[in-house]
Coordinates of N, CA, C and O in Angstrom, one line a residue:
X1 N 1.1 -1.1 0.0 CA 0.2 -0.2 0.1 C 0.6 1.2 0.0 O 2.1 1.5 0.8
X2 N 0.5 2.0 -0.9 CA 1.3 3.2 -1.0 C 0.1 4.7 -0.6 O -0.9 4.7 -0.8
X3 N 1.0 5.4 0.7 CA 0.1 6.6 0.7 C 0.6 7.9 0.6 O 2.0 8.1 0.5
X4 N 0.0 9.1 0.3 CA 0.6 10.2 0.2 C -0.2 11.4 0.5 O -1.3 11.2 0.4
X5 N 0.3 12.6 0.9 CA -0.7 13.7 1.1 C -1.4 14.1 -0.1 O -0.6 14.3 -1.3
X6 N -2.4 14.6 -0.2 CA -3.2 15.4 -1.2 C -4.1 16.4 -0.4 O -4.1 16.6 0.9
X7 N -4.7 17.2 -1.1 CA -5.5 18.3 -0.5 C -6.4 18.0 0.4 O -6.8 18.9 1.0
X8 N -6.8 16.4 0.2 CA -8.2 16.1 1.0 C -7.7 15.3 2.3 O -8.4 14.9 2.8
X9 N -6.2 15.0 2.3 CA -6.1 14.3 3.4 C -5.0 13.2 3.0 O -3.6 13.4 2.7
X10 N -5.1 12.2 2.9 CA -4.5 11.0 2.5 C -4.8 9.9 1.0 O -6.3 10.4 0.8
X11 N -4.1 9.3 0.3 CA -4.5 8.9 -1.1 C -3.7 7.3 -0.6 O -3.0 7.1 0.3
X12 N -4.6 6.5 -1.3 CA -3.8 5.1 -1.4 C -4.3 4.2 -2.5 O -4.8 4.8 -3.3
X13 N -3.6 3.5 -2.8 CA -3.9 2.7 -4.3 C -4.5 1.4 -3.9 O -4.8 0.9 -2.9
X14 N -5.1 1.0 -5.1 CA -6.1 -0.3 -5.0 C -5.4 -1.5 -5.2 O -4.7 -1.3 -6.3
X15 N -5.4 -2.3 -4.6 CA -4.6 -3.8 -4.7 C -5.0 -4.2 -6.2 O -6.3 -4.1 -6.8
X16 N -4.6 -5.4 -6.7 CA -5.0 -6.2 -7.8 C -6.2 -6.7 -7.3 O -7.3 -7.1 -8.3
X17 N -6.5 -7.1 -5.9 CA -8.0 -7.8 -5.6 C -8.9 -6.6 -5.2 O -9.7 -7.0 -4.8
X18 N -8.8 -5.4 -5.7 CA -9.5 -4.5 -5.6 C -9.6 -3.7 -4.2 O -10.6 -3.3 -3.5
X19 N -8.6 -4.4 -3.1 CA -8.8 -3.7 -1.8 C -7.8 -2.4 -1.4 O -6.9 -2.3 -2.4
X20 N -8.6 -1.6 -0.8 CA -7.9 -0.4 -0.5 C -7.9 -0.2 1.6 O -8.2 -1.1 2.0
X21 N -6.6 0.4 1.5 CA -6.6 0.4 2.9 C -6.8 1.9 3.7 O -6.7 2.7 2.8
X22 N -7.6 2.0 4.7 CA -8.0 3.2 5.3 C -6.9 3.8 6.2 O -6.5 2.9 6.7
X23 N -6.5 4.7 5.8 CA -5.1 5.4 6.5 C -5.5 5.2 8.2 O -5.9 5.8 8.7
X24 N -4.3 5.1 8.9 CA -4.3 4.7 10.2 C -4.7 5.8 10.9 O -6.0 5.9 11.5
X25 N -4.7 7.5 10.6 CA -5.0 8.6 11.1 C -6.4 8.7 11.3 O -7.4 9.0 11.9
X26 N -7.2 8.1 10.0 CA -8.5 8.3 9.7 C -9.3 7.2 10.7 O -10.3 7.6 11.0
X27 N -8.7 5.8 10.4 CA -9.4 4.9 11.2 C -9.6 5.5 12.8 O -10.6 5.1 13.3
X28 N -8.4 5.9 13.2 CA -8.3 6.4 14.8 C -9.2 7.6 15.0 O -10.2 7.4 16.0
X29 N -9.5 8.4 14.2 CA -10.4 9.5 14.3 C -11.9 9.2 14.2 O -12.8 9.7 15.1
X30 N -12.2 7.9 13.3 CA -13.6 7.7 13.2 C -14.0 6.6 14.0 O -14.9 5.7 13.7
X31 N -12.7 6.0 14.7 CA -13.2 4.7 15.4 C -13.4 3.3 14.8 O -13.9 2.5 15.1
X32 N -12.8 3.5 13.7 CA -12.7 2.2 12.7 C -12.1 1.0 13.1 O -10.8 1.3 13.2
X33 N -12.4 0.1 13.4 CA -11.6 -1.2 13.9 C -12.0 -2.7 12.9 O -12.8 -2.3 12.4
X34 N -11.1 -3.4 13.1 CA -11.1 -4.8 12.4 C -12.3 -5.3 12.5 O -13.2 -5.6 13.6
X35 N -13.3 -5.4 11.6 CA -14.7 -6.1 11.3 C -15.7 -5.3 11.2 O -16.7 -5.5 11.0
X36 N -15.2 -3.7 11.2 CA -16.5 -2.8 11.0 C -16.7 -2.6 9.4 O -15.8 -3.1 8.8
X37 N -17.8 -2.6 9.3 CA -18.2 -2.2 8.1 C -18.1 -0.6 7.6 O -18.1 0.2 8.0
X38 N -17.7 -0.3 6.0 CA -18.2 0.8 5.7 C -18.6 0.6 4.3 O -18.8 -0.4 3.9
X39 N -19.4 1.8 4.0 CA -20.7 2.1 3.0 C -19.7 2.7 1.9 O -19.3 3.8 2.3
X40 N -19.9 2.2 0.9 CA -19.3 2.9 -0.3 C -20.6 3.6 -1.1 O -21.7 2.7 -1.8
X41 N -20.7 4.6 -1.4 CA -21.8 5.5 -2.1 C -21.1 6.1 -3.4 O -20.3 6.8 -3.3
X42 N -22.0 6.1 -4.5 CA -22.0 7.0 -5.6 C -22.4 8.5 -5.4 O -23.5 8.3 -5.0
X43 N -21.5 9.3 -5.7 CA -21.8 10.7 -5.6 C -21.8 11.3 -6.9 O -20.8 10.6 -7.9
X44 N -22.3 12.5 -7.1 CA -21.9 13.2 -8.5 C -20.3 13.8 -8.4 O -19.8 13.8 -9.5
X45 N -19.9 13.8 -7.0 CA -18.3 14.2 -7.2 C -17.4 12.9 -7.5 O -16.1 13.4 -7.2
X46 N -17.8 11.9 -7.2 CA -17.2 10.6 -7.4 C -17.7 9.5 -6.4 O -18.8 9.3 -6.3
X47 N -17.1 9.0 -5.5 CA -17.3 7.8 -4.3 C -17.1 8.5 -2.8 O -15.8 9.2 -2.6
X48 N -18.0 8.2 -2.2 CA -18.0 8.5 -0.7 C -17.9 7.2 -0.1 O -18.4 6.4 -0.3
X49 N -16.9 7.1 1.0 CA -16.9 6.2 1.8 C -17.3 6.5 3.1 O -17.0 7.2 4.0
X50 N -18.5 6.0 3.8 CA -18.8 6.4 5.1 C -18.9 5.0 5.8 O -19.2 3.9 5.4
X51 N -18.9 5.4 6.9 CA -19.1 4.3 8.3 C -20.5 3.9 8.2 O -21.6 4.4 8.1
X52 N -20.6 2.5 8.0 CA -21.8 1.7 7.7 C -22.5 2.0 9.6 O -22.0 1.0 10.2
X53 N -23.7 2.2 9.7 CA -24.0 2.2 11.0 C -25.6 1.2 10.9 O -25.9 1.1 9.9
X54 N -25.4 0.3 12.1 CA -26.7 -0.3 12.4 C -27.1 -0.2 13.1 O -28.1 -0.7 13.8
X55 N -27.8 1.1 13.3 CA -28.7 1.8 14.3 C -30.0 1.9 14.6 O -30.7 2.2 15.3
X56 N -30.5 1.5 13.3 CA -32.0 1.4 13.0 C -32.7 0.6 13.9 O -33.8 1.2 14.6
X57 N -32.3 -0.4 14.4 CA -33.1 -1.1 14.9 C -32.8 -1.1 16.7 O -32.9 -2.0 17.4
X58 N -31.8 -0.5 17.0 CA -31.1 0.0 18.1 C -31.9 0.1 19.4 O -32.5 0.7 19.2
X59 N -31.8 -0.9 20.3 CA -32.7 -0.8 21.5 C -34.2 -1.4 21.2 O -35.2 -1.1 22.3
X60 N -34.3 -2.1 20.1 CA -36.0 -2.0 20.0 C -36.3 -3.4 20.8 O -37.6 -3.4 21.0
X61 N -35.3 -4.2 21.4 CA -35.8 -5.5 22.2 C -35.7 -5.0 23.6 O -36.1 -5.8 24.3
X62 N -35.7 -3.7 23.9 CA -35.3 -3.3 25.5 C -36.6 -2.7 25.9 O -37.1 -2.3 25.0
X63 N -36.9 -3.0 27.1 CA -37.8 -2.6 27.8 C -38.2 -1.2 27.7 O -37.4 -0.5 27.8
X64 N -39.6 -0.6 27.6 CA -39.5 0.9 27.7 C -39.2 1.7 28.6 O -38.7 2.7 28.2
X65 N -39.0 1.1 29.8 CA -38.6 1.9 31.1 C -37.1 2.2 30.8 O -36.5 3.2 31.6
X66 N -36.5 1.4 29.9 CA -34.7 1.5 30.0 C -34.7 3.0 29.6 O -34.8 3.5 28.2
X67 N -33.8 3.7 30.2 CA -33.1 5.1 29.8 C -32.5 4.8 28.2 O -32.0 4.0 27.9
X68 N -32.6 6.2 27.5 CA -31.6 6.4 26.3 C -30.2 5.9 26.6 O -29.4 5.4 25.8
X69 N -29.5 6.6 27.9 CA -28.2 6.2 28.2 C -27.9 5.0 28.0 O -26.9 4.2 28.0
X70 N -28.7 4.2 28.9 CA -28.7 2.5 29.5 C -28.6 1.9 28.2 O -28.2 1.0 27.7
X71 N -29.5 2.2 27.1 CA -29.8 1.7 25.7 C -28.5 1.9 25.0 O -28.1 1.0 24.4
X72 N -27.7 3.0 25.0 CA -26.7 3.4 24.4 C -25.4 2.4 25.1 O -24.8 1.9 24.1
X73 N -25.6 2.2 26.2 CA -24.3 1.3 27.0 C -24.6 0.0 26.4 O -23.7 -0.8 26.1
X74 N -25.8 -0.5 26.4 CA -26.3 -2.0 26.1 C -25.5 -2.2 24.8 O -25.2 -3.2 24.2
X75 N -26.1 -0.9 23.9 CA -26.0 -1.4 22.4 C -24.2 -1.6 22.2 O -23.4 -2.2 21.2
X76 N -23.5 -0.3 22.9 CA -22.2 -0.5 22.8 C -21.4 -1.8 23.2 O -20.4 -2.6 22.7
X77 N -21.9 -2.1 24.2 CA -21.3 -3.8 24.8 C -21.5 -4.7 23.8 O -20.9 -5.6 23.7
X78 N -22.7 -4.8 23.2 CA -23.0 -5.9 22.3 C -22.2 -5.7 20.7 O -21.5 -6.7 20.4
X79 N -21.9 -4.4 20.4 CA -21.1 -4.2 19.3 C -19.7 -4.6 19.7 O -18.7 -5.5 19.0
X80 N -19.3 -4.4 20.8 CA -17.8 -4.8 21.4 C -17.7 -6.3 21.4 O -16.8 -7.1 20.9
X81 N -18.8 -6.9 22.0 CA -19.0 -8.5 21.9 C -18.6 -9.1 20.5 O -17.8 -10.1 20.0
X82 N -19.8 -8.4 19.4 CA -19.7 -9.0 18.1 C -18.3 -9.0 17.4 O -17.8 -9.5 17.0
X83 N -17.6 -7.7 17.4 CA -16.2 -7.4 17.2 C -15.3 -8.3 18.0 O -14.4 -8.7 16.8
X84 N -15.2 -8.8 19.0 CA -14.3 -9.7 19.7 C -14.5 -10.8 18.9 O -13.8 -11.5 18.4
X85 N -15.7 -11.2 18.8 CA -15.9 -12.5 17.9 C -15.6 -12.7 16.6 O -15.2 -13.8 16.5
X86 N -15.8 -11.6 15.9 CA -15.3 -11.6 14.7 C -13.4 -11.7 14.6 O -13.2 -12.5 13.7
X87 N -13.3 -11.4 15.3 CA -11.5 -11.2 15.4 C -11.5 -12.7 15.9 O -10.5 -12.8 15.1
X88 N -11.9 -13.1 16.6 CA -11.7 -14.5 17.0 C -12.0 -15.6 15.8 O -11.1 -16.6 15.5
X89 N -13.1 -15.4 15.0 CA -13.4 -16.5 13.9 C -12.5 -16.0 12.6 O -12.0 -17.0 12.0
X90 N -11.5 -14.7 12.6 CA -10.9 -14.2 11.7 C -9.5 -14.5 11.9 O -8.6 -14.3 11.0
X91 N -9.2 -15.3 12.9 CA -7.6 -15.5 13.2 C -7.2 -16.7 12.2 O -8.0 -17.7 12.5
X92 N -5.9 -16.4 11.6 CA -5.6 -17.6 10.6 C -5.2 -18.7 11.5 O -4.9 -18.8 12.5

């Protein structure tokens, strides 16, 4: 992978397999970790890469009396557990 500065930040090359690497400073800034998903969107300006969020059903199985803060904590704990499981499954 080769990176170089340009006016918008960083550039990377596409590999023969069509893979790209998200530069480390951007992964850190946006909290992207192994196993996270990103969405590729076609725009008039070109391609936009966005973090894929799975928040549409977030908290829907939780009792009505649970606070928004508690719902968020539960969702974050579940996301962390899923990430850990993916890491374990993807170990060579």
